[in-house]
Amino acid sequence: MDPAMKRKPSTEATAAWIRLARLQSRVLDAVEQDLKKAGFPPLAWYDALLELSRAPHGALRPVELEKQMLIPQYSTSRLIDRLVDEKLVVRQECPIDKRGQFIGLTEAGRDLQKRMWLSYSAAIEKHVGSKLSDDEALKLCELLDRLGCACDALPVPAPRDAAAAR
Amino acid sequence: MDPAMKRKPSTEATAAWIRLARLQSRVLDAVEQDLKKAGFPPLAWYDALLELSRAPHGALRPVELEKQMLIPQYSTSRLIDRLVDEKLVVRQECPIDKRGQFIGLTEAGRDLQKRMWLSYSAAIEKHVGSKLSDDEALKLCELLDRLGCACDALPVPAPRDAAAAR
DNA sequence: TCAAGATTGATGCAGGTGCATTTAGTGGTC
DNA sequence: GACCACTAAATGCACCTGCATCAATCTTGA
């Protein structure tokens, strides 16, 4: 935006940035690969199925889905195409708005979401859980929240609490 | 690998995972977008140019580049194609191994790398540096290192030190 | 010395992504 | 009720990526 805005990051911030960038290949891709090796589709599919499974009647408007998942509109549209092809969801027309539609989870979709969670949670434990204590994980949550990664759906658990999330 | 290995992550680890996953869209993509809006090529180009600029004679074998950048071989090959098209690097044949080649940085390449750093560093400051104190950035480095994101090139600076990295 | 195997780098193909645009439907205003 | 601006979703196109494979060259070892 403003070409004069050229404040330099500190050495500490730069070091943190480098590690954030590496996170991609070292952790995020690793989890995705584990899922793939187990014969499952990409994580984005899981995210979509999970959102649908949480929705009131297992159905959402594409526009809602896209807000939840933070992906662009055309990307949602094509993701739904693929899920429909695999019979994991169905497109239902929306009675009150003929432009729109509802995306409804099928039994097969719900089932896949549950089966994926078994592999997915194991991968999280392997690549994150087993490498940090719970206190460290909380500290990491706080720092990432500062960077704008806060999350309404699953807030940082209270330090001495043991509420079950799933 | 082993289908019986199904340890579940703690609530804390799951909360951390969610934030790590969001990091992608919230921070990494944001920096990339800033660069793009400033009219610069993707970050991968910067990484390649930086590696070359650090190499002994501003030249590296593709196979070296690929190890540094942690990207697959075919990806390196095509990245080099694009850099050559833009005259940012040149392919030089390797005298001692006729299969191989050296990729040499041109003046234009070195210049672009330096110009990109101005925008890049500003983006890091904007999306990371300005949101964390130096102590918090260090703490974040330590936690990410635990997750396997450690980095030989720029280790965590000593807590009360002010060594200049660039 | 020569065949087997490893290594370097390129490439054809299928599929995914971003961008811009299109098509269709809604709602408000005069 | 005709017009205009807006929203929902799909799509054509160019480009990028992953996978598998290839050709060329180097290395090893009998």
Coordinates of C-alpha atoms (C1' of nucleotides) in Angstrom, one line a residue:
Chain A
M1 CA 0.0 0.0 0.0
D2 CA 2.2 2.8 1.3
P3 CA 5.7 2.5 -0.2
A4 CA 7.2 4.5 2.6
M5 CA 6.1 2.0 5.2
K6 CA 9.4 0.1 5.6
R7 CA 9.8 -0.8 9.2
K8 CA 12.2 -3.7 9.6
P9 CA 11.4 -6.7 11.7
S10 CA 13.6 -7.6 14.6
T11 CA 16.0 -10.5 14.5
E12 CA 13.6 -12.4 16.8
A13 CA 10.6 -11.8 14.6
T14 CA 12.6 -12.9 11.5
A15 CA 13.7 -16.1 13.2
A16 CA 10.1 -16.7 14.1
W17 CA 9.0 -16.1 10.6
I18 CA 11.4 -18.6 9.2
R19 CA 10.0 -21.2 11.5
L20 CA 6.5 -20.4 10.6
A21 CA 7.3 -20.8 6.9
R22 CA 8.9 -24.1 7.6
L23 CA 5.9 -25.3 9.5
Q24 CA 4.2 -25.7 6.2
S25 CA 6.5 -28.4 4.8
R26 CA 7.5 -29.9 8.1
V27 CA 4.2 -30.3 9.9
L28 CA 1.2 -29.4 7.9
D29 CA 2.3 -31.3 4.8
A30 CA 3.4 -34.2 7.0
V31 CA -0.1 -34.6 8.5
E32 CA -1.7 -34.3 5.0
Q33 CA 0.7 -37.0 3.7
D34 CA -0.2 -39.3 6.6
L35 CA -3.9 -39.0 5.6
K36 CA -3.1 -39.6 2.0
K37 CA -1.0 -42.7 2.8
A38 CA -3.9 -44.1 4.7
G39 CA -5.9 -43.8 1.5
F40 CA -8.0 -40.8 2.4
P41 CA -8.8 -37.7 0.4
P42 CA -7.3 -34.3 1.2
L43 CA -7.9 -32.5 4.5
A44 CA -10.1 -29.9 2.8
W45 CA -12.7 -32.7 2.2
Y46 CA -12.6 -33.5 5.9
D47 CA -13.1 -29.9 6.9
A48 CA -16.1 -29.6 4.6
L49 CA -17.6 -32.8 5.9
L50 CA -17.0 -31.8 9.5
E51 CA -18.6 -28.4 9.0
L52 CA -21.6 -30.1 7.4
S53 CA -21.9 -32.6 10.2
R54 CA -22.0 -29.8 12.7
A55 CA -24.7 -27.9 10.9
P56 CA -28.3 -28.0 12.1
H57 CA -29.6 -30.6 9.6
G58 CA -26.3 -31.7 8.2
A59 CA -26.8 -29.1 5.5
L60 CA -25.3 -25.7 4.7
R61 CA -25.5 -23.2 1.9
P62 CA -22.2 -23.1 -0.1
V63 CA -21.8 -19.5 0.9
E64 CA -21.8 -20.5 4.6
L65 CA -19.4 -23.3 4.0
E66 CA -17.0 -20.9 2.3
K67 CA -17.1 -18.5 5.2
Q68 CA -16.4 -21.3 7.7
M69 CA -13.5 -22.7 5.6
L70 CA -12.0 -19.5 4.6
I71 CA -11.6 -20.5 1.0
P72 CA -12.7 -18.6 -2.1
Q73 CA -16.1 -19.0 -3.7
Y74 CA -14.9 -20.8 -6.8
S75 CA -12.9 -23.2 -4.7
T76 CA -16.0 -24.1 -2.6
S77 CA -18.0 -24.7 -5.8
R78 CA -15.5 -27.1 -7.2
L79 CA -14.9 -28.9 -3.9
I80 CA -18.6 -29.5 -3.7
D81 CA -18.5 -30.9 -7.3
R82 CA -16.0 -33.5 -6.2
L83 CA -17.9 -34.4 -3.0
V84 CA -21.0 -34.8 -5.1
D85 CA -19.2 -37.0 -7.6
E86 CA -18.2 -39.2 -4.7
K87 CA -21.7 -39.2 -3.3
L88 CA -20.5 -37.8 0.0
V89 CA -22.9 -34.9 -0.2
V90 CA -26.0 -34.0 -2.3
R91 CA -27.1 -30.7 -3.8
Q92 CA -30.5 -29.8 -2.7
E93 CA -32.3 -26.8 -4.1
C94 CA -33.2 -24.0 -1.8
P95 CA -36.9 -23.3 -1.7
I96 CA -36.7 -19.7 -0.5
D97 CA -34.0 -18.6 -2.9
K98 CA -33.8 -20.1 -6.3
R99 CA -30.2 -19.0 -6.9
G100 CA -29.1 -20.9 -3.9
Q101 CA -28.9 -24.5 -2.8
F102 CA -28.2 -26.6 0.3
I103 CA -25.4 -29.0 0.5
G104 CA -26.5 -32.0 2.5
L105 CA -24.3 -34.6 4.0
T106 CA -25.1 -38.2 3.0
E107 CA -24.6 -41.2 5.2
A108 CA -21.5 -42.1 3.2
G109 CA -20.2 -38.6 3.9
R110 CA -20.8 -38.8 7.6
D111 CA -19.2 -42.1 7.7
L112 CA -16.1 -41.0 5.9
Q113 CA -15.8 -38.0 8.2
K114 CA -15.8 -40.3 11.2
R115 CA -13.3 -42.7 9.7
M116 CA -11.0 -39.9 8.6
W117 CA -10.9 -38.5 12.2
L118 CA -9.3 -41.7 13.4
S119 CA -6.3 -41.3 11.1
Y120 CA -6.4 -37.5 11.4
S121 CA -6.3 -37.5 15.2
A122 CA -3.5 -40.0 15.1
A123 CA -1.5 -37.8 12.8
I124 CA -2.1 -34.8 15.1
E125 CA -0.9 -36.7 18.0
K126 CA 2.1 -37.9 16.1
H127 CA 3.2 -34.6 14.7
V128 CA 2.1 -32.2 17.4
G129 CA 0.7 -33.8 20.6
S130 CA 3.6 -36.1 21.2
K131 CA 6.1 -33.3 20.8
L132 CA 4.6 -30.8 23.2
S133 CA 3.4 -30.9 26.8
D134 CA -0.1 -29.7 27.3
D135 CA 1.2 -26.5 28.9
E136 CA 3.4 -25.9 25.9
A137 CA 0.5 -26.5 23.5
L138 CA -1.5 -23.9 25.4
K139 CA 1.4 -21.4 25.3
L140 CA 1.6 -22.1 21.5
C141 CA -2.1 -21.5 21.2
E142 CA -1.8 -18.1 22.9
L143 CA 1.1 -17.0 20.7
L144 CA -0.7 -18.1 17.5
D145 CA -3.8 -16.3 18.6
R146 CA -1.8 -13.2 18.8
L147 CA -0.9 -13.7 15.2
G148 CA -4.6 -13.7 14.3
C149 CA -5.1 -17.5 14.2
A150 CA -7.8 -17.4 17.0
C151 CA -10.6 -19.8 16.5
D152 CA -14.2 -19.5 17.7
A153 CA -14.9 -23.2 17.3
L154 CA -12.3 -24.4 19.7
P155 CA -11.0 -21.8 22.1
V156 CA -8.0 -22.2 24.2
P157 CA -9.0 -24.5 27.0
A158 CA -8.7 -23.1 30.5
P159 CA -5.3 -24.0 32.0
R160 CA -6.6 -26.4 34.7
D161 CA -9.7 -27.8 33.0
A162 CA -10.3 -31.1 31.4
A163 CA -13.4 -30.4 29.2
A164 CA -13.7 -33.0 26.4
A165 CA -13.9 -31.4 23.0
R166 CA -14.8 -34.4 20.9
Chain B
M1 CA 1.9 -47.5 8.7
D2 CA 0.6 -49.4 11.7
P3 CA -3.2 -49.3 11.7
A4 CA -3.3 -50.1 15.4
M5 CA -1.4 -46.9 16.3
K6 CA -4.3 -44.7 17.3
R7 CA -3.3 -42.6 20.3
K8 CA -5.6 -39.6 20.6
P9 CA -4.2 -36.1 20.9
S10 CA -5.1 -34.1 24.0
T11 CA -7.6 -31.2 23.8
E12 CA -4.7 -28.8 24.1
A13 CA -2.8 -30.4 21.2
T14 CA -5.9 -30.3 19.1
A15 CA -6.5 -26.6 19.9
A16 CA -2.9 -26.0 18.9
W17 CA -3.3 -28.0 15.7
I18 CA -6.3 -25.9 14.6
R19 CA -4.3 -22.8 15.0
L20 CA -1.4 -24.2 13.1
A21 CA -3.7 -25.0 10.3
R22 CA -5.2 -21.5 10.3
L23 CA -1.7 -20.0 10.2
Q24 CA -1.6 -21.0 6.5
S25 CA -4.4 -18.7 5.4
R26 CA -4.1 -16.1 8.1
V27 CA -0.4 -15.4 8.1
L28 CA 1.6 -17.2 5.4
D29 CA -0.8 -16.4 2.6
A30 CA -1.1 -12.8 3.9
V31 CA 2.6 -12.2 3.5
E32 CA 2.6 -13.8 0.1
Q33 CA -0.3 -11.6 -0.9
D34 CA 1.5 -8.5 0.2
L35 CA 4.4 -9.4 -2.0
K36 CA 2.1 -10.0 -4.9
K37 CA 0.3 -6.7 -4.5
A38 CA 3.7 -5.0 -4.5
G39 CA 4.2 -6.5 -8.0
F40 CA 6.7 -9.1 -7.0
P41 CA 6.9 -12.8 -8.0
P42 CA 6.1 -15.6 -5.5
L43 CA 8.1 -16.2 -2.4
A44 CA 9.6 -19.3 -3.8
W45 CA 11.5 -17.2 -6.3
Y46 CA 12.9 -15.1 -3.4
D47 CA 14.0 -18.2 -1.6
A48 CA 15.8 -19.5 -4.6
L49 CA 17.5 -16.2 -5.4
L50 CA 18.5 -15.8 -1.7
E51 CA 20.1 -19.3 -1.7
L52 CA 22.0 -18.5 -4.8
S53 CA 23.2 -15.2 -3.5
R54 CA 24.6 -16.9 -0.4
A55 CA 26.4 -19.6 -2.4
P56 CA 30.1 -19.4 -3.0
H57 CA 30.1 -17.9 -6.5
G58 CA 26.4 -17.1 -6.7
A59 CA 25.9 -20.5 -8.3
L60 CA 24.5 -23.8 -7.2
R61 CA 23.7 -27.2 -8.6
P62 CA 20.0 -27.7 -9.0
V63 CA 20.3 -30.7 -6.7
E64 CA 21.8 -28.4 -4.0
L65 CA 19.0 -25.9 -4.4
E66 CA 16.4 -28.5 -4.0
K67 CA 17.9 -29.7 -0.8
Q68 CA 18.1 -26.2 0.6
M69 CA 14.6 -25.4 -0.4
L70 CA 12.9 -28.7 0.6
I71 CA 11.0 -28.9 -2.6
P72 CA 10.8 -31.8 -5.0
Q73 CA 13.2 -32.2 -7.9
Y74 CA 10.7 -31.5 -10.7
S75 CA 9.6 -28.4 -8.9
T76 CA 13.1 -27.1 -8.8
S77 CA 13.6 -27.9 -12.5
R78 CA 10.5 -25.9 -13.4
L79 CA 11.2 -23.0 -11.0
I80 CA 14.6 -22.7 -12.7
D81 CA 12.9 -22.6 -16.1
R82 CA 10.9 -19.6 -15.0
L83 CA 13.9 -17.8 -13.5
V84 CA 15.8 -18.4 -16.7
D85 CA 12.9 -17.0 -18.7
E86 CA 13.0 -13.9 -16.7
K87 CA 16.8 -13.7 -17.0
L88 CA 17.3 -13.8 -13.2
V89 CA 19.6 -16.8 -13.4
V90 CA 21.5 -18.6 -16.1
R91 CA 22.1 -22.3 -16.7
Q92 CA 25.8 -23.0 -17.0
E93 CA 27.0 -26.4 -17.9
C94 CA 29.0 -28.3 -15.3
P95 CA 32.5 -29.1 -16.6
I96 CA 33.1 -32.1 -14.3
D97 CA 29.7 -33.8 -14.7
K98 CA 28.0 -33.6 -18.1
R99 CA 24.6 -34.5 -16.6
G100 CA 24.7 -31.6 -14.3
Q101 CA 24.7 -27.9 -14.5
F102 CA 25.2 -24.8 -12.4
I103 CA 22.6 -22.2 -11.9
G104 CA 24.2 -18.8 -11.7
L105 CA 22.6 -15.6 -10.4
T106 CA 22.6 -12.7 -12.8
E107 CA 22.9 -9.1 -11.8
A108 CA 19.1 -8.7 -12.4
G109 CA 18.5 -11.7 -10.1
R110 CA 20.6 -10.2 -7.3
D111 CA 18.9 -6.9 -7.7
L112 CA 15.5 -8.4 -7.6
Q113 CA 16.4 -10.4 -4.5
K114 CA 17.4 -7.2 -2.7
R115 CA 14.3 -5.3 -3.8
M116 CA 12.0 -8.1 -2.7
W117 CA 13.6 -8.1 0.7
L118 CA 12.4 -4.6 1.3
S119 CA 8.8 -5.6 0.8
Y120 CA 9.2 -9.0 2.3
S121 CA 10.7 -7.7 5.5
A122 CA 8.0 -5.1 5.8
A123 CA 5.4 -7.8 5.4
I124 CA 7.1 -9.9 8.2
E125 CA 7.1 -6.9 10.5
K126 CA 3.4 -6.2 9.7
H127 CA 2.1 -9.7 10.1
V128 CA 4.5 -11.1 12.8
G129 CA 6.9 -8.6 14.3
S130 CA 4.3 -6.0 15.2
K131 CA 2.1 -8.6 16.9
L132 CA 4.7 -10.1 19.2
S133 CA 7.3 -8.8 21.6
D134 CA 10.8 -10.0 21.0
D135 CA 10.5 -12.3 24.0
E136 CA 7.3 -13.8 22.6
A137 CA 8.9 -14.3 19.3
L138 CA 11.7 -16.2 20.9
K139 CA 9.2 -18.3 22.9
L140 CA 7.4 -19.1 19.6
C141 CA 10.7 -20.1 18.0
E142 CA 11.4 -22.6 20.7
L143 CA 8.0 -24.1 20.5
L144 CA 8.1 -24.4 16.7
D145 CA 11.6 -25.9 17.0
R146 CA 10.1 -28.6 19.1
L147 CA 7.8 -29.4 16.3
G148 CA 10.7 -29.9 13.9
C149 CA 10.9 -26.5 12.4
A150 CA 14.4 -25.8 13.5
C151 CA 16.6 -24.0 11.1
D152 CA 20.3 -24.2 10.7
A153 CA 20.6 -20.9 8.8
L154 CA 19.1 -18.7 11.5
P155 CA 19.1 -20.2 14.9
V156 CA 17.2 -18.8 17.8
P157 CA 19.1 -15.7 18.9
A158 CA 20.4 -15.7 22.5
P159 CA 17.9 -14.0 24.8
R160 CA 19.9 -10.9 25.6
D161 CA 21.9 -10.6 22.5
A162 CA 21.6 -8.2 19.6
A163 CA 23.4 -9.8 16.7
A164 CA 22.4 -8.5 13.3
A165 CA 21.2 -11.2 11.0
R166 CA 20.9 -9.3 7.8
Chain C
dT1 C1' 35.8 -53.4 -20.1
dC2 C1' 31.4 -53.6 -19.8
dA3 C1' 26.8 -54.4 -17.7
dA4 C1' 24.0 -53.1 -13.7
dG5 C1' 22.7 -49.6 -10.9
dA6 C1' 22.6 -45.0 -9.2
dT7 C1' 22.1 -40.0 -10.0
dT8 C1' 21.0 -35.7 -12.6
dG9 C1' 17.7 -33.2 -14.7
dA10 C1' 13.5 -32.8 -18.0
dT11 C1' 8.8 -33.8 -19.3
dG12 C1' 3.8 -35.7 -20.5
dC13 C1' -0.3 -36.0 -18.3
dA14 C1' -3.9 -35.5 -15.0
dG15 C1' -5.7 -32.7 -11.8
dG16 C1' -6.0 -28.4 -8.7
dT17 C1' -6.0 -23.2 -8.2
dG18 C1' -6.5 -18.2 -9.1
dC19 C1' -8.6 -14.8 -11.7
dA20 C1' -12.0 -12.8 -14.2
dT21 C1' -16.4 -13.3 -16.1
dT22 C1' -21.0 -15.2 -16.8
dT23 C1' -25.6 -16.7 -15.6
dA24 C1' -29.3 -16.5 -12.8
dG25 C1' -32.1 -14.7 -9.2
dT26 C1' -33.3 -11.2 -5.5
dG27 C1' -34.6 -6.7 -3.6
dG28 C1' -35.2 -1.9 -3.5
dT29 C1' -36.6 2.5 -5.7
dC30 C1' -39.0 5.4 -8.3
Chain D
dG1 C1' -43.4 -3.0 -13.2
dA2 C1' -39.1 -1.5 -15.2
dC3 C1' -34.6 -0.6 -13.8
dC4 C1' -30.4 -1.0 -11.2
dA5 C1' -27.4 -2.8 -7.9
dC6 C1' -26.4 -6.8 -5.4
dT7 C1' -25.7 -11.7 -4.2
dA8 C1' -25.3 -17.0 -5.3
dA9 C1' -23.0 -20.1 -7.8
dA10 C1' -20.6 -21.9 -12.0
dT11 C1' -17.1 -21.8 -15.5
dG12 C1' -13.3 -20.8 -19.3
dC13 C1' -8.6 -20.1 -19.2
dA14 C1' -3.9 -20.0 -17.9
dC15 C1' -0.8 -21.6 -14.9
dC16 C1' 1.1 -24.7 -11.2
dT17 C1' 1.7 -29.1 -8.9
dG18 C1' 2.3 -34.1 -8.2
dC19 C1' 3.3 -38.4 -10.2
dA20 C1' 5.5 -41.3 -13.0
dT21 C1' 8.8 -41.9 -16.4
dC22 C1' 12.5 -40.9 -19.5
dA23 C1' 17.2 -40.0 -21.4
dA24 C1' 21.7 -39.0 -20.4
dT25 C1' 25.6 -39.6 -17.7
dC26 C1' 28.4 -41.3 -13.9
dT27 C1' 30.0 -45.1 -10.7
dT28 C1' 30.9 -49.6 -9.3
dG29 C1' 32.5 -54.1 -9.4
dA30 C1' 33.2 -58.7 -11.4

